[in-house]
Short mmCIF file of C-alpha atoms and ligand atoms in Angstrom, two decimals:
data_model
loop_
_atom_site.label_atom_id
_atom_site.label_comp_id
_atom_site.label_asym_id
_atom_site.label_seq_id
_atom_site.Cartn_x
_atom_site.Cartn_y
_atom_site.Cartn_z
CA UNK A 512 0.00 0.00 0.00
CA UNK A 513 2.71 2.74 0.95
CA UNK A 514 4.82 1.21 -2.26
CA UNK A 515 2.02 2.55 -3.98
CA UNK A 516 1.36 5.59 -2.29
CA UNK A 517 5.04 5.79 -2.90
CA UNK A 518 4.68 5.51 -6.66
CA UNK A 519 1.64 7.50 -7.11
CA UNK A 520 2.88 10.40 -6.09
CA UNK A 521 6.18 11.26 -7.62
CA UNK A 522 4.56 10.12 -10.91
CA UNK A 523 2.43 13.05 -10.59
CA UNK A 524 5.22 15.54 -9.75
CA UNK A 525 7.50 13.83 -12.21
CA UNK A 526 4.19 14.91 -14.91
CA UNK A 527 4.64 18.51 -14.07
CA UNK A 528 8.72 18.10 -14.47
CA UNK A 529 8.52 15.91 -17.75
CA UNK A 530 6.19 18.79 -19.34
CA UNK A 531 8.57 21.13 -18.51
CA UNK A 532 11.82 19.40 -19.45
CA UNK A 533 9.66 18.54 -22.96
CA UNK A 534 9.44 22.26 -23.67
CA UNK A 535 12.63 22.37 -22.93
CA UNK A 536 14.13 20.11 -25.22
CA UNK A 537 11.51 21.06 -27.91
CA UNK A 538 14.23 24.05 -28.20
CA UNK A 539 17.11 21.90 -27.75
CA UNK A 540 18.24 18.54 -25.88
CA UNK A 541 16.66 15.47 -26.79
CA UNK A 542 14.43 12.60 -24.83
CA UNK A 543 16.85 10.18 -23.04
CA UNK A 544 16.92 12.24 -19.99
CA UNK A 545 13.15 11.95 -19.87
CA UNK A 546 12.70 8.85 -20.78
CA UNK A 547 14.75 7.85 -17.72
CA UNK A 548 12.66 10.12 -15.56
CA UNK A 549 9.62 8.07 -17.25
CA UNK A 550 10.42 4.94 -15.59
CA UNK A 551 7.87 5.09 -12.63
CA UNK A 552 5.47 6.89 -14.61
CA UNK A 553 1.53 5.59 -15.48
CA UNK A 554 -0.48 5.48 -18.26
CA UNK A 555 -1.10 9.19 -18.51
CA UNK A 556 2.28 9.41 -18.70
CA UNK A 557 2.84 6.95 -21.38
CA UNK A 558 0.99 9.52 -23.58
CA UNK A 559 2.65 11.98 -22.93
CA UNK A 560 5.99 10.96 -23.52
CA UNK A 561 5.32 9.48 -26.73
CA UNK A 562 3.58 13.10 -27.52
CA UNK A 563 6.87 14.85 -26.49
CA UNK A 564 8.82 12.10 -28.60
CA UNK A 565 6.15 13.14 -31.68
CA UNK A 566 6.95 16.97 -30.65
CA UNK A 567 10.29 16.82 -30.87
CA UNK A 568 10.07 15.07 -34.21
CA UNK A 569 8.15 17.97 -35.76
CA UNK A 570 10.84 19.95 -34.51
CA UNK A 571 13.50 18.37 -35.95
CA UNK A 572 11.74 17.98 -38.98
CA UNK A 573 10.67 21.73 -39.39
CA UNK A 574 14.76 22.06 -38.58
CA UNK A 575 15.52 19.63 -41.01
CA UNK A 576 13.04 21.25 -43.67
CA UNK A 577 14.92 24.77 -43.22
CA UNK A 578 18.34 23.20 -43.48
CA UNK A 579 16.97 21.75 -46.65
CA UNK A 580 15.66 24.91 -48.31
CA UNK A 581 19.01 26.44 -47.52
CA UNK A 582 20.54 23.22 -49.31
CA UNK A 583 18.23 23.32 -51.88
CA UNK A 584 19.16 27.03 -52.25
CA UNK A 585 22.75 26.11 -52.57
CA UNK A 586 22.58 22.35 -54.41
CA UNK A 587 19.45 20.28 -55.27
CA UNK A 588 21.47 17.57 -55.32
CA UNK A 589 22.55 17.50 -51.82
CA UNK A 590 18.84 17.62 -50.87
CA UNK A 591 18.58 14.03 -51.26
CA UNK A 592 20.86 13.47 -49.20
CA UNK A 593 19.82 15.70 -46.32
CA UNK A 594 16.11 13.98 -46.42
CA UNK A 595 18.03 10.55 -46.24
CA UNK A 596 19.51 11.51 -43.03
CA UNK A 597 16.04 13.09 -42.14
CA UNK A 598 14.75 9.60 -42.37
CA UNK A 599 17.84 8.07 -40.42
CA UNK A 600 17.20 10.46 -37.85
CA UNK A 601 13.70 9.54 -37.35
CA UNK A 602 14.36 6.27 -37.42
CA UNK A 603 16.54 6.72 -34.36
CA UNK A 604 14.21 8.50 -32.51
CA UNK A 605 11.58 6.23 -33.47
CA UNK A 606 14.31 2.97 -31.68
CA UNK A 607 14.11 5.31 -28.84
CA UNK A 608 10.48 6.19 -28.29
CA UNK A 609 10.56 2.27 -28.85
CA UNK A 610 12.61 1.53 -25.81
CA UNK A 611 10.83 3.97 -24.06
CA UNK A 612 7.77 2.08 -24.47
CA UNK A 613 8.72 -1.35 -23.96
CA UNK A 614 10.79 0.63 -20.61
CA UNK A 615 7.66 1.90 -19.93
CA UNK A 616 5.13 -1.14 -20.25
CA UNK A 617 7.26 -2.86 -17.41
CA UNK A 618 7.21 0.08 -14.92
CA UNK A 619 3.14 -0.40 -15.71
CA UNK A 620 3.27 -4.00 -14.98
CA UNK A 621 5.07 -3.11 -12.13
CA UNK A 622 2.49 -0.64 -11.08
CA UNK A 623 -0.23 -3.16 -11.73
CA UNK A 624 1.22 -5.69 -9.64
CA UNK A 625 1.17 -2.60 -6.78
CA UNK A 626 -2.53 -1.48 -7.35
CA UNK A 627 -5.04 -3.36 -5.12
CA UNK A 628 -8.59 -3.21 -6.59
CA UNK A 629 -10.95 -1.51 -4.80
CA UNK A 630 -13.03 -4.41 -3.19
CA UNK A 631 -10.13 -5.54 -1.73
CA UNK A 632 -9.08 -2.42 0.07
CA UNK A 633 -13.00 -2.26 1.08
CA UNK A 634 -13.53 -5.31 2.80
CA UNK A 635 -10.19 -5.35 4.07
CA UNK A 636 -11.15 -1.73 5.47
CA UNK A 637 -14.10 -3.21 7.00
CA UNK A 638 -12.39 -6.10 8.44
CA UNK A 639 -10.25 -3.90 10.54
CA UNK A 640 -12.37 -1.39 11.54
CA UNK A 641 -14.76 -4.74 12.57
CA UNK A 642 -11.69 -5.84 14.72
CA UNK A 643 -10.67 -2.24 16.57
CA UNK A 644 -14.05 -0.58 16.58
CA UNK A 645 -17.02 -2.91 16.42
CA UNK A 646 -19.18 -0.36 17.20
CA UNK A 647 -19.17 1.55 14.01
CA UNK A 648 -18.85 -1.67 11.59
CA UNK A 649 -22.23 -2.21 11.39
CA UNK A 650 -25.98 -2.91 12.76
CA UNK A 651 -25.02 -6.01 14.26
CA UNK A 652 -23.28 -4.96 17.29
CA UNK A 653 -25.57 -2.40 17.93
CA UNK A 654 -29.00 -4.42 18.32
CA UNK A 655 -29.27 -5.45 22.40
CA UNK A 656 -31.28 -8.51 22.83
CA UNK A 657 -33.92 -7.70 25.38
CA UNK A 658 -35.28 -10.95 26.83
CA UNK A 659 -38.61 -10.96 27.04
CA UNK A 660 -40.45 -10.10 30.59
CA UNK A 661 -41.59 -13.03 32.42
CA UNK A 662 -45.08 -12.11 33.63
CA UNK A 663 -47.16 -14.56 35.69
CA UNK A 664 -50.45 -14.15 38.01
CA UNK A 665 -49.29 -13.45 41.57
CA UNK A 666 -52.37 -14.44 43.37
CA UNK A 667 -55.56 -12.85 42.07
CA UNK A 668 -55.11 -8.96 42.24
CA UNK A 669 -51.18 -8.24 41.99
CA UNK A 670 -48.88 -9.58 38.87
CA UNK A 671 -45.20 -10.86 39.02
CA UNK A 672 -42.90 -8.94 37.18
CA UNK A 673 -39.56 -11.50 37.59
CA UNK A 674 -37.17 -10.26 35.06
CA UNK A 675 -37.22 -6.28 35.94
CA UNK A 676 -33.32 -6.72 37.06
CA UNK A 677 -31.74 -8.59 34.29
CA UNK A 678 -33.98 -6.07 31.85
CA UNK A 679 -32.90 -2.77 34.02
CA UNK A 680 -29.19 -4.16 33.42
CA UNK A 681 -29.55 -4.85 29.93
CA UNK A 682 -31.01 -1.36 29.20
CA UNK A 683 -28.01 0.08 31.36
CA UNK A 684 -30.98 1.65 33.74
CA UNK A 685 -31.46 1.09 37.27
CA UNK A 686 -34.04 -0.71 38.03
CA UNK A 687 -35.36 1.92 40.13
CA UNK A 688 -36.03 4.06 37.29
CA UNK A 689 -37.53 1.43 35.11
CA UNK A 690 -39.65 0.20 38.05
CA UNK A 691 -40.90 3.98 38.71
CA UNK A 692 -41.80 4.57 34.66
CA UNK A 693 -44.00 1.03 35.29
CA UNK A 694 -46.02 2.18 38.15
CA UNK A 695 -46.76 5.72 36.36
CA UNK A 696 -47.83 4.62 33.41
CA UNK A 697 -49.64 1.26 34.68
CA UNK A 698 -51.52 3.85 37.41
CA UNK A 699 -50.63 1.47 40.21
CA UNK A 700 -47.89 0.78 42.55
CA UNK A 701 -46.38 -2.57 43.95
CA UNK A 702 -43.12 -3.94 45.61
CA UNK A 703 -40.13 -5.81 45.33
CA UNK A 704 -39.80 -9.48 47.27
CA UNK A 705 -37.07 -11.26 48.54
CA UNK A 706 -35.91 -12.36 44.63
CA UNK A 707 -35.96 -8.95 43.48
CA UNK A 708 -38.62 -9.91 41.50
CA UNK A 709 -41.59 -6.75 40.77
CA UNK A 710 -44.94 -7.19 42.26
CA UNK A 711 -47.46 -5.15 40.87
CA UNK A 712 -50.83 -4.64 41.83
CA UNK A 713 -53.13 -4.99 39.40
CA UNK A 714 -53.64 -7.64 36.76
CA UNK A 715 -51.19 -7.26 34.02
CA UNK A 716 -50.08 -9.73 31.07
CA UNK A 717 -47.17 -10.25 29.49
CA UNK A 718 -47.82 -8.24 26.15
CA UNK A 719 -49.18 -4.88 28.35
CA UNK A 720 -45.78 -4.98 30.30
CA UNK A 721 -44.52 -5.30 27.15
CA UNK A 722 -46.11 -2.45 25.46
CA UNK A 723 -44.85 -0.30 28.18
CA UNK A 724 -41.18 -1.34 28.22
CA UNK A 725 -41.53 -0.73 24.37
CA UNK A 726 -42.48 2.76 25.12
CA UNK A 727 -39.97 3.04 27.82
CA UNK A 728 -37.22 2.08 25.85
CA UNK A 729 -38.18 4.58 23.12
CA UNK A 730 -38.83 7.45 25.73
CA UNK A 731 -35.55 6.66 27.80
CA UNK A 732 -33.06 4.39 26.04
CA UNK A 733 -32.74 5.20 22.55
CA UNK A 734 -30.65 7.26 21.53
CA UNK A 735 -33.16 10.14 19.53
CA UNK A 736 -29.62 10.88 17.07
CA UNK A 737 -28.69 7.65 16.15
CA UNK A 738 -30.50 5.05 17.19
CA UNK A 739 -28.78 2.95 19.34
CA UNK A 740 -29.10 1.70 22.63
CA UNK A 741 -25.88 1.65 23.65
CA UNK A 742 -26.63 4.86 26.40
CA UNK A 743 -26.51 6.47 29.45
CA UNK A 744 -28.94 8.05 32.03
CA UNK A 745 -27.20 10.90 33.80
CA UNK A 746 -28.96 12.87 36.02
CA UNK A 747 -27.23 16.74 36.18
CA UNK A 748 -27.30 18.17 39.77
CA UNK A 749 -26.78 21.97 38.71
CA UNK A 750 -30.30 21.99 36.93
CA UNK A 751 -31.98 18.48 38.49
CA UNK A 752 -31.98 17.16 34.65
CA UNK A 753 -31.77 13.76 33.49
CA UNK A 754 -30.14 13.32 30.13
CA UNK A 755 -29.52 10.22 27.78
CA UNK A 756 -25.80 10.19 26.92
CA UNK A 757 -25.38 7.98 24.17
CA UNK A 758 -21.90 6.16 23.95
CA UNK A 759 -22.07 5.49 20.04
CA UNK A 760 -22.38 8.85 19.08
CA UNK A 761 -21.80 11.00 22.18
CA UNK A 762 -24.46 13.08 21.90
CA UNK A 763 -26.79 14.18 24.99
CA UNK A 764 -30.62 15.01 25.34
CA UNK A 765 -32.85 15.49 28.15
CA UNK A 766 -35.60 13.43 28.64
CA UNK A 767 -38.59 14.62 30.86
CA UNK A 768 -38.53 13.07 34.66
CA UNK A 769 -41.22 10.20 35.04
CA UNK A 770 -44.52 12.34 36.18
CA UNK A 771 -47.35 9.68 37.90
CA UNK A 772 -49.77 12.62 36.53
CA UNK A 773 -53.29 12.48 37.82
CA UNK A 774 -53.79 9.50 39.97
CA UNK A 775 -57.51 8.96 40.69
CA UNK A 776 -58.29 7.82 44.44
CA UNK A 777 -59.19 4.13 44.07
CA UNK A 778 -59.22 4.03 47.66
CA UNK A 779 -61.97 6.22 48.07
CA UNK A 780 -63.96 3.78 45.64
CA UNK A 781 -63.19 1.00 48.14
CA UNK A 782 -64.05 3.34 51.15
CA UNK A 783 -66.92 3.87 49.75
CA UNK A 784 -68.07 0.31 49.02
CA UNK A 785 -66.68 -0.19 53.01
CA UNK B 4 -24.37 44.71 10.76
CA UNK B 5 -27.64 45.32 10.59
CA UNK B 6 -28.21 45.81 7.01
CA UNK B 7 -27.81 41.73 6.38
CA UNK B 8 -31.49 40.78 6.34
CA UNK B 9 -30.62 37.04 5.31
CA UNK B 10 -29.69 36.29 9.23
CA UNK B 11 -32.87 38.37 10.43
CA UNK B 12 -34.47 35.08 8.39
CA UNK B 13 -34.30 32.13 10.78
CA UNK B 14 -32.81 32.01 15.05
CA UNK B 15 -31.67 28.73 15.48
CA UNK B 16 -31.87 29.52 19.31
CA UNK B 17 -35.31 30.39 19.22
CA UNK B 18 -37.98 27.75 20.60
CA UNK B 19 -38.87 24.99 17.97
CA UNK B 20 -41.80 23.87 20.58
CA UNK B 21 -40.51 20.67 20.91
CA UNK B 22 -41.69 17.70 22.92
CA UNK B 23 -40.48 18.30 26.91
CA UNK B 24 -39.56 22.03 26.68
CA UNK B 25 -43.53 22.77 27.79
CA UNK B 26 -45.25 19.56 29.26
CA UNK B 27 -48.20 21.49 30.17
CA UNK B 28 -49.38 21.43 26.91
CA UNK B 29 -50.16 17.94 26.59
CA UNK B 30 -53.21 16.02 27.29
CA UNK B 31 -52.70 12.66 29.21
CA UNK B 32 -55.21 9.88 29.43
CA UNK B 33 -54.34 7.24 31.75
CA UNK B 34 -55.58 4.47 32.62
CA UNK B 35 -55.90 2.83 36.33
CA UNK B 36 -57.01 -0.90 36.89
CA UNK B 37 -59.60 -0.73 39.90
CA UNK B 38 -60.91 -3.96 41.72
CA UNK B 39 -61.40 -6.89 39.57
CA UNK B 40 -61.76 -5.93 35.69
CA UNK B 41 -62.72 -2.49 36.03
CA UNK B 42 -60.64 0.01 35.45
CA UNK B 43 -60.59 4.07 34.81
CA UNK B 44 -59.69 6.16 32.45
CA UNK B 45 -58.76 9.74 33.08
CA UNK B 46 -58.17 12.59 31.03
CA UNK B 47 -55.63 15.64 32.00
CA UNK B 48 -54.79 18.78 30.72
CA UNK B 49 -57.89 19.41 28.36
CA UNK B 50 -57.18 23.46 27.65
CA UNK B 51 -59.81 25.21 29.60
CA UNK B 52 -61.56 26.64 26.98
CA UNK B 53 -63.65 23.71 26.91
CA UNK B 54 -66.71 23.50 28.93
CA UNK B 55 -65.34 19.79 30.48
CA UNK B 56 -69.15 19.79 32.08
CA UNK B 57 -70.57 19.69 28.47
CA UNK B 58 -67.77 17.65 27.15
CA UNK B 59 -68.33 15.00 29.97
CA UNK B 60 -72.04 14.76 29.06
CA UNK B 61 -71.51 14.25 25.29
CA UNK B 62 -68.28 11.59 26.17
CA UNK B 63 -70.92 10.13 29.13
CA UNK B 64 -73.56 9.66 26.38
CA UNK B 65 -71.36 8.48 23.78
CA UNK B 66 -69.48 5.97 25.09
CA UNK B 67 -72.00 4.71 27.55
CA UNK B 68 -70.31 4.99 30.42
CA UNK B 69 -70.05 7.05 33.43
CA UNK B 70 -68.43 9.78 33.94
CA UNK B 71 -67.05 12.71 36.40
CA UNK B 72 -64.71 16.03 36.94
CA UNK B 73 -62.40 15.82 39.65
CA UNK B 74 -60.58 19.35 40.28
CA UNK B 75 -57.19 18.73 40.99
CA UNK B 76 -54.97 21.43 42.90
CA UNK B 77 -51.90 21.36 40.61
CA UNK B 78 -53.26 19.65 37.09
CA UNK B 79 -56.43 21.44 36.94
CA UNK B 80 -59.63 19.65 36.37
CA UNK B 81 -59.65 16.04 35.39
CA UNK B 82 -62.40 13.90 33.38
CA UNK B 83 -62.52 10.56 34.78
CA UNK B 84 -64.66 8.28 33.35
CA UNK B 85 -65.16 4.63 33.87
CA UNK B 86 -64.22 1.58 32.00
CA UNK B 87 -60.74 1.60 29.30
CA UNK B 88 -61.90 4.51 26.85
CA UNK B 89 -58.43 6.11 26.00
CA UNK B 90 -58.90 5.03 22.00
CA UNK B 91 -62.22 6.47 22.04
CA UNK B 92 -61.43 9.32 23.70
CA UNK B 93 -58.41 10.39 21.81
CA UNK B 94 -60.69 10.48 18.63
CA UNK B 95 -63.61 12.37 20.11
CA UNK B 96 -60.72 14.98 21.07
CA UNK B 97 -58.85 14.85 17.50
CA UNK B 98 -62.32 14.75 15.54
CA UNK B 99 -64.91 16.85 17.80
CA UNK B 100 -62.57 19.16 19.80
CA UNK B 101 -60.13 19.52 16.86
CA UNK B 102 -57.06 18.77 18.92
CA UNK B 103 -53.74 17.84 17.47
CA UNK B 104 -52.69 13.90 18.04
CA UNK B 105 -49.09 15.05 19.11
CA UNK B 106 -50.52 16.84 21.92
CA UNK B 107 -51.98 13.98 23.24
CA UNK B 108 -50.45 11.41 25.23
CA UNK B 109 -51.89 7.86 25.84
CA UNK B 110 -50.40 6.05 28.76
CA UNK B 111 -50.64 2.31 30.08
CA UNK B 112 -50.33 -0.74 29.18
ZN1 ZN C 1151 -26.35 8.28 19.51
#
């Protein structure tokens, strides 16, 4: 990879230098030098060495075509003569742009054998970042697997809520704070037992506590940026604010404290009935 | 400075009236399990503009139910009314009182 990094570059500064030494010979020194300086170079460059090589032909030629009328001028006869070594001359240059080429078709195998193709740098991009920083490789990671509550009948008039621990952890939420958002928005209260499992009064089933840790989760957990779970309930003690502070993408938002709201006297009911 | 009229356009400080910033504004309809089956549904933080007497009569008579205000200290008056009629009343309150369904929050199960 830095072999080719290596080669990339210079061949682009070695463009800019290669134009410049081209306009320079088209006045007076020939390729070889270039040529030389070729070696690393790409396909561009390819062209554009055989376009100096071209240039500096016309050159010579429009040389050789002066030296001629001057000949022809003097003697016709030694016009012949001149275009003969016209042609020798181009013939040489044409052995060198030939070397050139064939010089240059290695340094492009060699090149080829450097470049990776891009599927292979991409998966082998993804297989490291999948290694050092799972987190940002992909959906996988990210998706928590939140077991489902285990709800059963606790007597006739309260429900059993066993799982609110291993769910709280899960969530990274005390279970305190999940617990509280249950009792507001079921409208009743309950207690914990010796197994730290949730007793609730009421009669709840599975899918209704499930409905409300649905709506917790999307209230509380997620994180409202990206998505993810992965986050944090901080409570600020400046302003009494809680915020989520999500650890994929760092960003923070408050969320509104758990309000019971309006909580009708179902005691006085009873009382009443009493 | 005060010749560029493009900033005068749009304050990104200024108060989107998004979800938590004003809680007041929403309506909350709850629900409470009571002895056996029964339960109770109760409605907060209908603006006060409506008559809640004549609203409870017309929800009383639709639904089939009973029905009752409760004047709270801090939330104001509250409908109560008896058996699970959050879906029911969240329509009335979209389609009759012309209420918006953002502003209206449907807790429980
Ligand atoms: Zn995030």
């Amino acid at each position: 990879m830095s072999s080719a990094e290596l080669g990339f570059d210079p061949s682009l500064k070695k463009k800019k230098k290669s134009k410049s030494t081209s306009s320079a010979t088209a006045s007076s020194a020939p390729a070889p030098a270039g040529a030389e300086a070729d070696l690393f170079a790409g396909l561009k460059k390819k062209k554009k060495k055989s376009k100096d090589t071209t240039g500096e032909k016309d050159h010579k030629d429009s040389v050789d075509d002066v030296t001629a009328t001057f000949e022809t001028l003097r003697l016709k006869k030694k016009k012949k003569k001149s275009r003969h070594h016209d042609v020798d001359d181009f013939e040489k240059q044409l052995a060198k742009a030939g070397i050139t080429t064939e010089e240059e078709a290695a340094a492009n195998a060699n090149l080829q054998a450097n470049f990776i193709p891009y599927d292979k740098l991409l998966s082998r991009f993804f297989t490291i970042l999948k290694e050092k920083n799972p987190e940002l490789a992909g959906g996988q990671q990210t998706k928590l697997k939140i077991p489902p509550p285990e709800v059963q009948r606790d007597g006739n008039k309260k429900t059993m809520f066993a799982n609110v621990q291993t769910i709280a952890t899960v969530l990274q939420r005390t279970p305190e704070h999940l617990i509280q958002y249950l009792f507001a928005e079921l409208g009743t209260s309950g207690s914990i037992d010796g197994e730290k499992r949730l007793i609730i009064r009421g009669r709840f089933q599975g899918k209704n506590i499930e409905g409300v840790l649905r709506r917790y989760i999307q209230d509380y957990v997620i994180c409202k940026t990206c998505k993810s779970m992965n986050t944090e309930l901080k409570r600020e003690n400046a302003n009494r604010l809680h915020f989520i502070v999500c650890k994929a993408c760092g960003s923070t938002k408050s969320v509104a404290s758990i309000k019971t709201g309006y909580q009708a006297h179902v005691g006085v009911n009873r009382r009443k009935k009493v | 400075m005060s010749n560029i009229e493009n900033l005068k356009s749009f304050d990104p400080f200024a108060d989107t009236g998004d979800a938590e910033t004003q809680p007041t504004n929403y309506i909350h309809i709850r629900i409470q399990q009571r002895n056996g089956r029964k339960t109770l549904t109760t409605v907060q933080g209908v603006p006060d503009e409506y008559d809640l007497k004549k609203v409870v009569k017309v929800l009383k008579k639709d639904f089939a139910c009973n029905g009752n205000i409760v004047k709270d200290e801090e939330l104001g008056q509250v409908i109560q009314l008896q058996g699970d009629q959050r879906l029911k009343v969240v329509e009335f309150l979209v389609s009759q009182l012309g209420l918006k369904k953002k502003n209206i929050k449907v807790h429980g199960f």
